[in-house]
Amino acid sequence: MKRGNILKLAIAVILVAVVVFMSINPLTDPEKGIPLGLDLRGGVHLVLQAEPGQDGAAITNEDMDKARAVIDNRVNGLGVSEPYIQTDYDKKRIIIDLAGVSDPDQAVKVLKTTAKLTFRDPQGNIVLDGSELKDARAGTDTSTGVQDFVVSLDFTAAGAEKFADLTTQYVGQRIGIYLDEQMIQNPGVEEPITSGKAQISHYSSLEEAAQFAVMFRSGALPVSMSIVEKYQVGASLGADSLQKSLNACIIAIIFIFLFMLFLYRLPGLVADFSLVVFSVIVLWILYAVGSVLTLPGIAGFVLSLGMAVDLNIIVYERIKEELKLGKSLRAAVDAGFSRAFMTVFDSNITTIFGAAALFLLGSSSIRGFALTLIIGIVASLFTAITFTRWIMRWIVGINPRLNKWLFGVKEVK
């Protein structure tokens, strides 16, 4: 039993050390690691205002969805990773954060240009454009006996005539569909289409088909956008913010480690070890879900770190109470974790509810904070209730007669 616990403890320490060492490079890699947000990496913040057309018609929410689809496509063309694009339907605005973009004027020029949808023959000649497309809708087609996700196109009278000529002339060949100068589809013509209605098939999902349908419809929409807000976050300012945030994290971690060691001694050392595991778990989950790290996200991480310590303190205080009642180390550890479980669980569930509300209803920065906090709470529950418990039981199993002073108990009745 004693030898087995020593072996388990040694393996746990070695495994954690190896995981920490192997996590440093993939998590901190500037290109492939956790991406940094606008406030840490620098970039451009834009607010575009949709303007009514010359006919004075009001802008609808569908118009805003189309405009966003066009802008989203153009942002992808800029090669920006993890852009943030949000639609404000009330004010008819689109908010855009482009991390890593150094030339805001060029970004504005690209994003403001009105999208143009064109259909081109195999030689690349424009045959008809988006103004002759009446509608595009996503759906499913089961006529072949197999469910297929499709986009149904409906042309105007003039567009139908041109499309009929195009498909009659190029049966067996492909017709390019371009948004601006970028080909977004290249479907093959199986037979002449003279009805003014066409269908593009073989999308991987209904969501993908819906996305392309919005893009097709967007090409025909002359939405004018004006800039109402534009500012640049310099890379140096972002790097300075990142360095200050990292310094704050390091100072917070040092204080937490020293506090736990001073107040709880051996269990404090176990808690510090568990916090290392907690940090690695949180960072890997953020990396896996593709989260962008921002200043509010770092704040959420530090807050969840403090909450993880709180869980350990609640458990350790229970253990001290049990020891003061004269229980053995093993019995005190088991009773401490069991009695503290519901308190720990209830307090964290309520916090998760609050963070979930922030995530669902908040803006981008608030969502980053809430997501990091939720992940941190779940990870802290795991480390406090399971991992820390395993380590404590292994230690007590090695020597059940350890001096209770090592557990922060001054007087034993």
mmCIF file of C-alpha atoms in Angstrom:
data_model
loop_
_atom_site.group_PDB
_atom_site.id
_atom_site.type_symbol
_atom_site.label_atom_id
_atom_site.label_comp_id
_atom_site.label_asym_id
_atom_site.label_seq_id
_atom_site.Cartn_x
_atom_site.Cartn_y
_atom_site.Cartn_z
ATOM 1 C CA MET A 1 0.000 0.000 0.000
ATOM 2 C CA LYS A 2 2.738 2.409 1.030
ATOM 3 C CA ARG A 3 4.927 1.501 -1.935
ATOM 4 C CA GLY A 4 1.940 1.682 -4.297
ATOM 5 C CA ASN A 5 1.045 5.192 -3.140
ATOM 6 C CA ILE A 6 4.634 6.362 -3.523
ATOM 7 C CA LEU A 7 4.659 4.976 -7.048
ATOM 8 C CA LYS A 8 1.330 6.649 -7.931
ATOM 9 C CA LEU A 9 2.527 9.963 -6.539
ATOM 10 C CA ALA A 10 5.810 9.781 -8.431
ATOM 11 C CA ILE A 11 4.050 8.911 -11.691
ATOM 12 C CA ALA A 12 1.592 11.794 -11.232
ATOM 13 C CA VAL A 13 4.400 14.298 -10.646
ATOM 14 C CA ILE A 14 6.384 13.045 -13.638
ATOM 15 C CA LEU A 15 3.322 13.026 -15.917
ATOM 16 C CA VAL A 16 2.355 16.566 -14.971
ATOM 17 C CA ALA A 17 5.927 17.758 -15.504
ATOM 18 C CA VAL A 18 6.046 16.119 -18.934
ATOM 19 C CA VAL A 19 2.656 17.519 -19.952
ATOM 20 C CA VAL A 20 3.631 21.021 -18.828
ATOM 21 C CA PHE A 21 6.891 20.828 -20.736
ATOM 22 C CA MET A 22 5.216 19.518 -23.896
ATOM 23 C CA SER A 23 2.434 22.144 -23.667
ATOM 24 C CA ILE A 24 4.661 25.205 -23.682
ATOM 25 C CA ASN A 25 5.488 25.266 -27.378
ATOM 26 C CA PRO A 26 2.084 24.363 -28.911
ATOM 27 C CA LEU A 27 0.168 26.745 -26.633
ATOM 28 C CA THR A 28 2.490 29.730 -27.014
ATOM 29 C CA ASP A 29 3.320 29.378 -30.699
ATOM 30 C CA PRO A 30 2.532 32.786 -32.320
ATOM 31 C CA GLU A 31 1.078 31.154 -35.433
ATOM 32 C CA LYS A 32 -0.483 27.868 -34.251
ATOM 33 C CA GLY A 33 -0.984 28.472 -30.531
ATOM 34 C CA ILE A 34 -3.879 30.205 -28.788
ATOM 35 C CA PRO A 35 -4.688 33.208 -31.023
ATOM 36 C CA LEU A 36 -4.509 36.654 -29.464
ATOM 37 C CA GLY A 37 -7.323 39.149 -29.741
ATOM 38 C CA LEU A 38 -7.276 42.707 -31.007
ATOM 39 C CA ASP A 39 -6.329 44.177 -27.631
ATOM 40 C CA LEU A 40 -3.269 41.926 -27.287
ATOM 41 C CA ARG A 41 -2.108 41.555 -30.865
ATOM 42 C CA GLY A 42 -3.018 44.935 -32.306
ATOM 43 C CA GLY A 43 -5.216 45.533 -35.345
ATOM 44 C CA VAL A 44 -8.217 47.509 -36.509
ATOM 45 C CA HIS A 45 -11.665 48.188 -35.031
ATOM 46 C CA LEU A 46 -14.333 49.328 -37.502
ATOM 47 C CA VAL A 47 -18.001 50.212 -37.251
ATOM 48 C CA LEU A 48 -19.822 50.308 -40.601
ATOM 49 C CA GLN A 49 -23.170 52.073 -40.938
ATOM 50 C CA ALA A 50 -25.614 50.768 -43.559
ATOM 51 C CA GLU A 51 -27.072 53.614 -45.627
ATOM 52 C CA PRO A 52 -30.468 53.474 -47.387
ATOM 53 C CA GLY A 53 -30.436 53.301 -51.173
ATOM 54 C CA GLN A 54 -31.370 56.143 -53.494
ATOM 55 C CA ASP A 55 -35.011 55.058 -53.413
ATOM 56 C CA GLY A 56 -35.076 55.704 -49.658
ATOM 57 C CA ALA A 57 -36.262 52.192 -48.833
ATOM 58 C CA ALA A 58 -35.694 51.164 -45.212
ATOM 59 C CA ILE A 59 -32.941 48.681 -44.475
ATOM 60 C CA THR A 60 -34.266 45.367 -43.161
ATOM 61 C CA ASN A 61 -32.630 42.780 -40.925
ATOM 62 C CA GLU A 62 -32.292 40.532 -43.965
ATOM 63 C CA ASP A 63 -30.348 43.283 -45.715
ATOM 64 C CA MET A 64 -28.024 43.394 -42.727
ATOM 65 C CA ASP A 65 -27.544 39.606 -42.870
ATOM 66 C CA LYS A 66 -26.661 39.870 -46.547
ATOM 67 C CA ALA A 67 -24.230 42.722 -45.904
ATOM 68 C CA ARG A 68 -22.603 40.744 -43.123
ATOM 69 C CA ALA A 69 -22.223 37.701 -45.383
ATOM 70 C CA VAL A 70 -20.466 39.856 -47.985
ATOM 71 C CA ILE A 71 -18.192 41.444 -45.387
ATOM 72 C CA ASP A 72 -17.443 38.086 -43.813
ATOM 73 C CA ASN A 73 -16.368 36.809 -47.222
ATOM 74 C CA ARG A 74 -14.152 39.844 -47.761
ATOM 75 C CA VAL A 75 -12.575 39.510 -44.322
ATOM 76 C CA ASN A 76 -11.649 35.940 -45.182
ATOM 77 C CA GLY A 77 -10.066 37.315 -48.313
ATOM 78 C CA LEU A 78 -7.897 39.576 -46.160
ATOM 79 C CA GLY A 79 -6.400 36.499 -44.563
ATOM 80 C CA VAL A 80 -7.323 37.622 -41.053
ATOM 81 C CA SER A 81 -7.466 34.863 -38.464
ATOM 82 C CA GLU A 82 -10.284 34.789 -35.911
ATOM 83 C CA PRO A 83 -12.001 38.033 -36.988
ATOM 84 C CA TYR A 84 -14.898 39.334 -34.926
ATOM 85 C CA ILE A 85 -17.949 40.510 -36.872
ATOM 86 C CA GLN A 86 -21.193 41.471 -35.150
ATOM 87 C CA THR A 87 -24.437 42.919 -36.512
ATOM 88 C CA ASP A 88 -26.308 45.654 -34.639
ATOM 89 C CA TYR A 89 -29.787 45.372 -36.123
ATOM 90 C CA ASP A 90 -31.191 48.322 -34.161
ATOM 91 C CA LYS A 91 -28.633 50.836 -35.393
ATOM 92 C CA LYS A 92 -28.081 49.047 -38.740
ATOM 93 C CA ARG A 93 -24.400 48.740 -38.069
ATOM 94 C CA ILE A 94 -21.744 46.063 -38.448
ATOM 95 C CA ILE A 95 -18.911 45.983 -35.904
ATOM 96 C CA ILE A 96 -15.644 44.450 -37.079
ATOM 97 C CA ASP A 97 -12.442 43.659 -35.169
ATOM 98 C CA LEU A 98 -9.520 42.588 -37.324
ATOM 99 C CA ALA A 99 -6.576 41.435 -35.233
ATOM 100 C CA GLY A 100 -3.215 41.601 -36.948
ATOM 101 C CA VAL A 101 -4.251 44.105 -39.668
ATOM 102 C CA SER A 102 -1.735 46.940 -39.911
ATOM 103 C CA ASP A 103 -3.337 49.076 -42.644
ATOM 104 C CA PRO A 104 -6.857 50.179 -41.586
ATOM 105 C CA ASP A 105 -7.416 52.252 -44.745
ATOM 106 C CA GLN A 106 -6.804 49.251 -46.986
ATOM 107 C CA ALA A 107 -9.119 47.128 -44.866
ATOM 108 C CA VAL A 108 -11.846 49.776 -45.101
ATOM 109 C CA LYS A 109 -11.415 50.031 -48.857
ATOM 110 C CA VAL A 110 -11.814 46.289 -49.278
ATOM 111 C CA LEU A 111 -14.764 45.961 -46.923
ATOM 112 C CA LYS A 112 -16.774 48.932 -48.210
ATOM 113 C CA THR A 113 -16.721 47.946 -51.848
ATOM 114 C CA THR A 114 -20.151 46.714 -52.948
ATOM 115 C CA ALA A 115 -20.166 42.991 -53.606
ATOM 116 C CA LYS A 116 -20.806 41.802 -57.151
ATOM 117 C CA LEU A 117 -22.017 38.312 -57.991
ATOM 118 C CA THR A 118 -21.296 37.062 -61.506
ATOM 119 C CA PHE A 119 -21.784 33.868 -63.516
ATOM 120 C CA ARG A 120 -19.035 33.130 -66.030
ATOM 121 C CA ASP A 121 -18.628 30.729 -68.915
ATOM 122 C CA PRO A 122 -15.733 28.201 -69.022
ATOM 123 C CA GLN A 123 -13.558 30.875 -70.661
ATOM 124 C CA GLY A 124 -14.100 33.239 -67.739
ATOM 125 C CA ASN A 125 -16.375 35.677 -69.559
ATOM 126 C CA ILE A 126 -19.141 37.261 -67.486
ATOM 127 C CA VAL A 127 -22.494 36.084 -68.822
ATOM 128 C CA LEU A 128 -24.893 37.393 -66.179
ATOM 129 C CA ASP A 129 -24.578 38.989 -62.773
ATOM 130 C CA GLY A 130 -26.274 39.060 -59.403
ATOM 131 C CA SER A 131 -28.736 41.777 -60.414
ATOM 132 C CA GLU A 132 -30.460 39.128 -62.545
ATOM 133 C CA LEU A 133 -30.747 36.671 -59.663
ATOM 134 C CA LYS A 134 -34.150 36.980 -57.982
ATOM 135 C CA ASP A 135 -33.601 34.647 -55.047
ATOM 136 C CA ALA A 136 -31.416 31.872 -53.608
ATOM 137 C CA ARG A 137 -32.613 29.472 -50.915
ATOM 138 C CA ALA A 138 -31.039 26.521 -49.123
ATOM 139 C CA GLY A 139 -32.894 23.213 -48.805
ATOM 140 C CA THR A 140 -32.719 19.439 -49.135
ATOM 141 C CA ASP A 141 -33.343 17.260 -52.187
ATOM 142 C CA THR A 142 -34.379 13.615 -51.757
ATOM 143 C CA SER A 143 -35.461 12.972 -55.336
ATOM 144 C CA THR A 144 -32.558 10.578 -55.894
ATOM 145 C CA GLY A 145 -33.408 8.580 -52.781
ATOM 146 C CA VAL A 146 -30.484 10.096 -50.894
ATOM 147 C CA GLN A 147 -30.684 13.309 -48.896
ATOM 148 C CA ASP A 148 -28.700 16.044 -50.592
ATOM 149 C CA PHE A 149 -28.230 19.624 -49.406
ATOM 150 C CA VAL A 150 -28.817 22.113 -52.215
ATOM 151 C CA VAL A 151 -29.216 25.796 -53.057
ATOM 152 C CA SER A 152 -32.122 26.660 -55.357
ATOM 153 C CA LEU A 153 -31.594 29.675 -57.642
ATOM 154 C CA ASP A 154 -34.436 31.733 -59.092
ATOM 155 C CA PHE A 155 -33.560 34.168 -61.904
ATOM 156 C CA THR A 156 -35.408 37.187 -63.231
ATOM 157 C CA ALA A 157 -36.924 36.939 -66.739
ATOM 158 C CA ALA A 158 -33.828 38.452 -68.362
ATOM 159 C CA GLY A 159 -31.553 36.342 -66.187
ATOM 160 C CA ALA A 160 -33.515 33.176 -66.989
ATOM 161 C CA GLU A 161 -33.068 33.762 -70.690
ATOM 162 C CA LYS A 162 -29.328 34.310 -70.356
ATOM 163 C CA PHE A 163 -28.938 31.331 -68.041
ATOM 164 C CA ALA A 164 -30.847 29.116 -70.508
ATOM 165 C CA ASP A 165 -28.496 30.145 -73.325
ATOM 166 C CA LEU A 166 -25.481 29.583 -71.054
ATOM 167 C CA THR A 167 -26.473 26.094 -69.889
ATOM 168 C CA THR A 168 -27.543 25.025 -73.368
ATOM 169 C CA GLN A 169 -24.203 26.014 -74.824
ATOM 170 C CA TYR A 170 -22.036 24.473 -72.105
ATOM 171 C CA VAL A 171 -23.659 21.131 -71.222
ATOM 172 C CA GLY A 172 -21.044 18.861 -69.641
ATOM 173 C CA GLN A 173 -18.840 21.808 -68.699
ATOM 174 C CA ARG A 174 -18.622 23.997 -65.614
ATOM 175 C CA ILE A 175 -19.960 27.476 -64.955
ATOM 176 C CA GLY A 176 -18.022 29.622 -62.515
ATOM 177 C CA ILE A 177 -19.878 31.580 -59.837
ATOM 178 C CA TYR A 178 -17.839 34.506 -58.546
ATOM 179 C CA LEU A 179 -18.301 36.918 -55.670
ATOM 180 C CA ASP A 180 -16.292 39.936 -56.757
ATOM 181 C CA GLU A 181 -13.231 38.303 -58.341
ATOM 182 C CA GLN A 182 -13.206 35.200 -56.160
ATOM 183 C CA MET A 183 -14.697 31.938 -57.408
ATOM 184 C CA ILE A 184 -17.011 30.555 -54.736
ATOM 185 C CA GLN A 185 -18.647 27.755 -56.764
ATOM 186 C CA ASN A 186 -17.891 25.906 -59.999
ATOM 187 C CA PRO A 187 -20.866 23.598 -60.650
ATOM 188 C CA GLY A 188 -21.130 21.324 -63.704
ATOM 189 C CA VAL A 189 -23.984 21.650 -66.228
ATOM 190 C CA GLU A 190 -25.821 18.336 -66.621
ATOM 191 C CA GLU A 191 -28.583 19.578 -68.927
ATOM 192 C CA PRO A 192 -29.956 22.845 -70.355
ATOM 193 C CA ILE A 193 -31.901 24.848 -67.780
ATOM 194 C CA THR A 194 -34.610 26.922 -69.408
ATOM 195 C CA SER A 195 -37.080 27.381 -66.552
ATOM 196 C CA GLY A 196 -35.233 30.235 -64.884
ATOM 197 C CA LYS A 197 -34.672 28.015 -61.886
ATOM 198 C CA ALA A 198 -31.479 26.119 -61.138
ATOM 199 C CA GLN A 199 -30.128 24.011 -58.335
ATOM 200 C CA ILE A 200 -26.592 23.583 -57.017
ATOM 201 C CA SER A 201 -26.189 20.330 -55.112
ATOM 202 C CA HIS A 202 -23.729 18.318 -53.022
ATOM 203 C CA TYR A 203 -23.217 20.655 -50.063
ATOM 204 C CA SER A 204 -21.882 18.945 -46.976
ATOM 205 C CA SER A 205 -24.598 20.306 -44.677
ATOM 206 C CA LEU A 206 -27.711 22.459 -44.653
ATOM 207 C CA GLU A 207 -25.748 25.142 -42.796
ATOM 208 C CA GLU A 208 -23.176 25.294 -45.580
ATOM 209 C CA ALA A 209 -25.926 25.502 -48.201
ATOM 210 C CA ALA A 210 -27.605 28.321 -46.243
ATOM 211 C CA GLN A 211 -24.309 30.194 -46.042
ATOM 212 C CA PHE A 212 -23.817 30.040 -49.799
ATOM 213 C CA ALA A 213 -27.447 31.018 -50.397
ATOM 214 C CA VAL A 214 -26.912 34.172 -48.352
ATOM 215 C CA MET A 215 -23.756 34.917 -50.330
ATOM 216 C CA PHE A 216 -25.592 34.463 -53.648
ATOM 217 C CA ARG A 217 -28.378 36.784 -52.558
ATOM 218 C CA SER A 218 -25.863 39.263 -51.159
ATOM 219 C CA GLY A 219 -24.225 39.749 -54.509
ATOM 220 C CA ALA A 220 -27.327 41.432 -55.859
ATOM 221 C CA LEU A 221 -27.730 43.824 -52.952
ATOM 222 C CA PRO A 222 -26.413 47.382 -53.466
ATOM 223 C CA VAL A 223 -25.821 48.117 -49.777
ATOM 224 C CA SER A 224 -23.846 51.247 -49.157
ATOM 225 C CA MET A 225 -21.713 51.375 -46.030
ATOM 226 C CA SER A 226 -20.185 54.392 -44.325
ATOM 227 C CA ILE A 227 -17.519 54.422 -41.624
ATOM 228 C CA VAL A 228 -18.753 55.790 -38.294
ATOM 229 C CA GLU A 229 -15.895 54.537 -36.154
ATOM 230 C CA LYS A 230 -12.358 53.480 -36.958
ATOM 231 C CA TYR A 231 -9.318 53.160 -34.762
ATOM 232 C CA GLN A 232 -6.161 51.150 -34.760
ATOM 233 C CA VAL A 233 -4.639 49.286 -31.852
ATOM 234 C CA GLY A 234 -0.900 49.309 -32.416
ATOM 235 C CA ALA A 235 1.045 46.082 -32.187
ATOM 236 C CA SER A 236 3.345 47.656 -29.615
ATOM 237 C CA LEU A 237 0.360 48.676 -27.476
ATOM 238 C CA GLY A 238 -1.028 45.166 -27.762
ATOM 239 C CA ALA A 239 2.325 43.649 -26.808
ATOM 240 C CA ASP A 240 2.554 46.026 -23.855
ATOM 241 C CA SER A 241 -0.933 45.002 -22.718
ATOM 242 C CA LEU A 242 -0.006 41.344 -23.064
ATOM 243 C CA GLN A 243 3.186 41.776 -21.038
ATOM 244 C CA LYS A 244 1.361 43.635 -18.258
ATOM 245 C CA SER A 245 -1.319 40.936 -18.181
ATOM 246 C CA LEU A 246 1.275 38.178 -17.975
ATOM 247 C CA ASN A 247 3.062 40.013 -15.171
ATOM 248 C CA ALA A 248 -0.233 40.329 -13.294
ATOM 249 C CA CYS A 249 -0.844 36.587 -13.760
ATOM 250 C CA ILE A 250 2.626 35.701 -12.487
ATOM 251 C CA ILE A 251 2.306 37.943 -9.419
ATOM 252 C CA ALA A 252 -1.157 36.543 -8.668
ATOM 253 C CA ILE A 253 0.106 32.967 -8.957
ATOM 254 C CA ILE A 254 3.115 33.651 -6.687
ATOM 255 C CA PHE A 255 0.902 35.205 -3.994
ATOM 256 C CA ILE A 256 -1.574 32.320 -4.220
ATOM 257 C CA PHE A 257 1.190 29.711 -3.963
ATOM 258 C CA LEU A 258 2.808 31.392 -0.963
ATOM 259 C CA PHE A 259 -0.526 31.923 0.770
ATOM 260 C CA MET A 260 -1.513 28.268 0.440
ATOM 261 C CA LEU A 261 1.894 27.048 1.611
ATOM 262 C CA PHE A 262 1.905 29.365 4.621
ATOM 263 C CA LEU A 263 -1.663 28.630 5.722
ATOM 264 C CA TYR A 264 -2.084 24.937 4.888
ATOM 265 C CA ARG A 265 1.489 23.640 4.525
ATOM 266 C CA LEU A 266 1.390 20.136 3.007
ATOM 267 C CA PRO A 267 -2.184 20.391 1.624
ATOM 268 C CA GLY A 268 -1.194 23.846 0.365
ATOM 269 C CA LEU A 269 1.640 22.282 -1.607
ATOM 270 C CA VAL A 270 -0.842 19.800 -3.057
ATOM 271 C CA ALA A 271 -3.174 22.684 -3.952
ATOM 272 C CA ASP A 272 -0.337 24.486 -5.730
ATOM 273 C CA PHE A 273 0.423 21.324 -7.658
ATOM 274 C CA SER A 274 -3.261 21.006 -8.585
ATOM 275 C CA LEU A 275 -3.308 24.619 -9.773
ATOM 276 C CA VAL A 276 -0.604 23.746 -12.287
ATOM 277 C CA VAL A 277 -2.829 20.937 -13.571
ATOM 278 C CA PHE A 278 -5.807 23.318 -13.558
ATOM 279 C CA SER A 279 -3.904 25.900 -15.643
ATOM 280 C CA VAL A 280 -2.814 23.326 -18.207
ATOM 281 C CA ILE A 281 -6.376 21.981 -18.545
ATOM 282 C CA VAL A 282 -7.865 25.466 -19.036
ATOM 283 C CA LEU A 283 -5.283 26.501 -21.625
ATOM 284 C CA TRP A 284 -5.665 23.282 -23.602
ATOM 285 C CA ILE A 285 -9.471 23.605 -23.634
ATOM 286 C CA LEU A 286 -9.170 27.215 -24.830
ATOM 287 C CA TYR A 287 -6.821 25.992 -27.542
ATOM 288 C CA ALA A 288 -9.133 23.111 -28.525
ATOM 289 C CA VAL A 289 -12.276 25.253 -28.835
ATOM 290 C CA GLY A 290 -10.395 27.873 -30.867
ATOM 291 C CA SER A 291 -10.964 30.655 -28.344
ATOM 292 C CA VAL A 292 -9.238 33.988 -28.921
ATOM 293 C CA LEU A 293 -7.337 35.224 -25.880
ATOM 294 C CA THR A 294 -8.156 38.819 -24.935
ATOM 295 C CA LEU A 295 -7.600 40.998 -21.884
ATOM 296 C CA PRO A 296 -11.050 40.130 -20.455
ATOM 297 C CA GLY A 297 -10.238 36.482 -21.142
ATOM 298 C CA ILE A 298 -7.045 36.757 -19.080
ATOM 299 C CA ALA A 299 -9.089 38.413 -16.325
ATOM 300 C CA GLY A 300 -11.486 35.471 -16.457
ATOM 301 C CA PHE A 301 -8.570 33.063 -16.169
ATOM 302 C CA VAL A 302 -7.123 34.845 -13.123
ATOM 303 C CA LEU A 303 -10.564 34.967 -11.502
ATOM 304 C CA SER A 304 -11.146 31.255 -12.117
ATOM 305 C CA LEU A 305 -7.674 30.599 -10.673
ATOM 306 C CA GLY A 306 -8.712 32.341 -7.495
ATOM 307 C CA MET A 307 -11.960 30.381 -7.417
ATOM 308 C CA ALA A 308 -10.025 27.139 -7.800
ATOM 309 C CA VAL A 309 -8.043 28.103 -4.714
ATOM 310 C CA ASP A 310 -11.295 28.867 -2.887
ATOM 311 C CA LEU A 311 -12.468 25.316 -3.535
ATOM 312 C CA ASN A 312 -9.310 23.918 -1.982
ATOM 313 C CA ILE A 313 -9.645 26.236 1.016
ATOM 314 C CA ILE A 314 -13.220 25.084 1.658
ATOM 315 C CA VAL A 315 -12.100 21.445 1.549
ATOM 316 C CA TYR A 316 -9.010 22.017 3.678
ATOM 317 C CA GLU A 317 -10.955 23.896 6.356
ATOM 318 C CA ARG A 318 -13.283 20.902 6.564
ATOM 319 C CA ILE A 319 -10.289 18.598 6.941
ATOM 320 C CA LYS A 320 -8.869 20.777 9.733
ATOM 321 C CA GLU A 321 -12.189 20.657 11.547
ATOM 322 C CA GLU A 322 -12.222 16.876 11.324
ATOM 323 C CA LEU A 323 -8.646 16.671 12.617
ATOM 324 C CA LYS A 324 -9.470 18.939 15.544
ATOM 325 C CA LEU A 325 -12.265 16.518 16.413
ATOM 326 C CA GLY A 326 -9.625 13.831 16.766
ATOM 327 C CA LYS A 327 -10.182 11.869 13.581
ATOM 328 C CA SER A 328 -7.325 10.100 11.849
ATOM 329 C CA LEU A 329 -5.703 11.670 8.795
ATOM 330 C CA ARG A 330 -7.350 9.248 6.373
ATOM 331 C CA ALA A 331 -10.799 9.691 7.938
ATOM 332 C CA ALA A 332 -10.386 13.482 8.083
ATOM 333 C CA VAL A 333 -9.383 13.685 4.420
ATOM 334 C CA ASP A 334 -12.311 11.515 3.297
ATOM 335 C CA ALA A 335 -14.785 13.373 5.476
ATOM 336 C CA GLY A 336 -13.408 16.772 4.444
ATOM 337 C CA PHE A 337 -13.888 16.146 0.752
ATOM 338 C CA SER A 338 -17.300 14.500 1.228
ATOM 339 C CA ARG A 339 -18.716 17.234 3.463
ATOM 340 C CA ALA A 340 -17.368 20.072 1.315
ATOM 341 C CA PHE A 341 -18.594 18.639 -1.964
ATOM 342 C CA MET A 342 -22.134 20.045 -1.956
ATOM 343 C CA THR A 343 -20.987 23.479 -0.790
ATOM 344 C CA VAL A 344 -18.352 23.588 -3.529
ATOM 345 C CA PHE A 345 -20.741 22.274 -6.150
ATOM 346 C CA ASP A 346 -23.621 24.651 -5.345
ATOM 347 C CA SER A 347 -21.482 27.782 -5.230
ATOM 348 C CA ASN A 348 -19.873 27.009 -8.574
ATOM 349 C CA ILE A 349 -23.084 26.044 -10.349
ATOM 350 C CA THR A 350 -24.580 29.444 -9.538
ATOM 351 C CA THR A 351 -21.461 31.133 -10.892
ATOM 352 C CA ILE A 352 -21.721 29.062 -14.081
ATOM 353 C CA PHE A 353 -25.317 30.275 -14.516
ATOM 354 C CA GLY A 354 -24.164 33.873 -14.290
ATOM 355 C CA ALA A 355 -21.272 33.311 -16.684
ATOM 356 C CA ALA A 356 -23.576 31.516 -19.142
ATOM 357 C CA ALA A 357 -25.897 34.540 -19.169
ATOM 358 C CA LEU A 358 -22.928 36.803 -19.912
ATOM 359 C CA PHE A 359 -21.802 34.491 -22.698
ATOM 360 C CA LEU A 360 -25.244 34.335 -24.345
ATOM 361 C CA LEU A 361 -26.128 38.023 -24.038
ATOM 362 C CA GLY A 362 -22.780 39.819 -23.830
ATOM 363 C CA SER A 363 -20.595 41.396 -26.481
ATOM 364 C CA SER A 364 -17.382 39.859 -27.803
ATOM 365 C CA SER A 365 -15.072 40.854 -24.950
ATOM 366 C CA ILE A 366 -17.649 39.870 -22.334
ATOM 367 C CA ARG A 367 -18.195 36.517 -24.047
ATOM 368 C CA GLY A 368 -14.446 35.861 -23.914
ATOM 369 C CA PHE A 369 -14.438 36.591 -20.195
ATOM 370 C CA ALA A 370 -17.496 34.390 -19.606
ATOM 371 C CA LEU A 371 -16.153 31.484 -21.672
ATOM 372 C CA THR A 372 -12.831 31.492 -19.844
ATOM 373 C CA LEU A 373 -14.639 31.677 -16.503
ATOM 374 C CA ILE A 374 -16.926 28.730 -17.350
ATOM 375 C CA ILE A 375 -14.018 26.600 -18.517
ATOM 376 C CA GLY A 376 -12.070 27.592 -15.402
ATOM 377 C CA ILE A 377 -14.900 26.629 -13.056
ATOM 378 C CA VAL A 378 -15.367 23.216 -14.661
ATOM 379 C CA ALA A 379 -11.609 22.587 -14.568
ATOM 380 C CA SER A 380 -11.374 23.732 -10.946
ATOM 381 C CA LEU A 381 -14.186 21.382 -9.931
ATOM 382 C CA PHE A 382 -12.292 18.503 -11.500
ATOM 383 C CA THR A 383 -8.965 19.328 -9.915
ATOM 384 C CA ALA A 384 -10.409 20.141 -6.469
ATOM 385 C CA ILE A 385 -12.816 17.229 -6.179
ATOM 386 C CA THR A 386 -10.881 14.497 -7.960
ATOM 387 C CA PHE A 387 -7.220 15.221 -8.641
ATOM 388 C CA THR A 388 -6.484 16.920 -5.308
ATOM 389 C CA ARG A 389 -8.374 14.171 -3.492
ATOM 390 C CA TRP A 390 -6.321 11.461 -5.175
ATOM 391 C CA ILE A 391 -3.050 13.175 -4.246
ATOM 392 C CA MET A 392 -4.135 13.755 -0.645
ATOM 393 C CA ARG A 393 -5.220 10.129 -0.197
ATOM 394 C CA TRP A 394 -1.949 8.848 -1.661
ATOM 395 C CA ILE A 395 0.062 11.072 0.710
ATOM 396 C CA VAL A 396 -1.954 9.992 3.745
ATOM 397 C CA GLY A 397 -1.642 6.383 2.606
ATOM 398 C CA ILE A 398 2.155 6.656 2.578
ATOM 399 C CA ASN A 399 2.245 7.702 6.244
ATOM 400 C CA PRO A 400 -1.079 7.794 8.176
ATOM 401 C CA ARG A 401 0.763 9.163 11.224
ATOM 402 C CA LEU A 402 2.026 12.374 9.680
ATOM 403 C CA ASN A 403 2.310 15.313 12.085
ATOM 404 C CA LYS A 404 -0.964 17.185 11.963
ATOM 405 C CA TRP A 405 1.004 20.457 12.043
ATOM 406 C CA LEU A 406 1.756 19.717 8.413
ATOM 407 C CA PHE A 407 -1.988 20.112 7.765
ATOM 408 C CA GLY A 408 -2.180 23.515 9.396
ATOM 409 C CA VAL A 409 -3.732 22.294 12.650
ATOM 410 C CA LYS A 410 -2.286 24.093 15.657
ATOM 411 C CA GLU A 411 -4.196 22.385 18.426
ATOM 412 C CA VAL A 412 -5.659 18.909 18.486
ATOM 413 C CA LYS A 413 -8.163 18.125 21.183
#
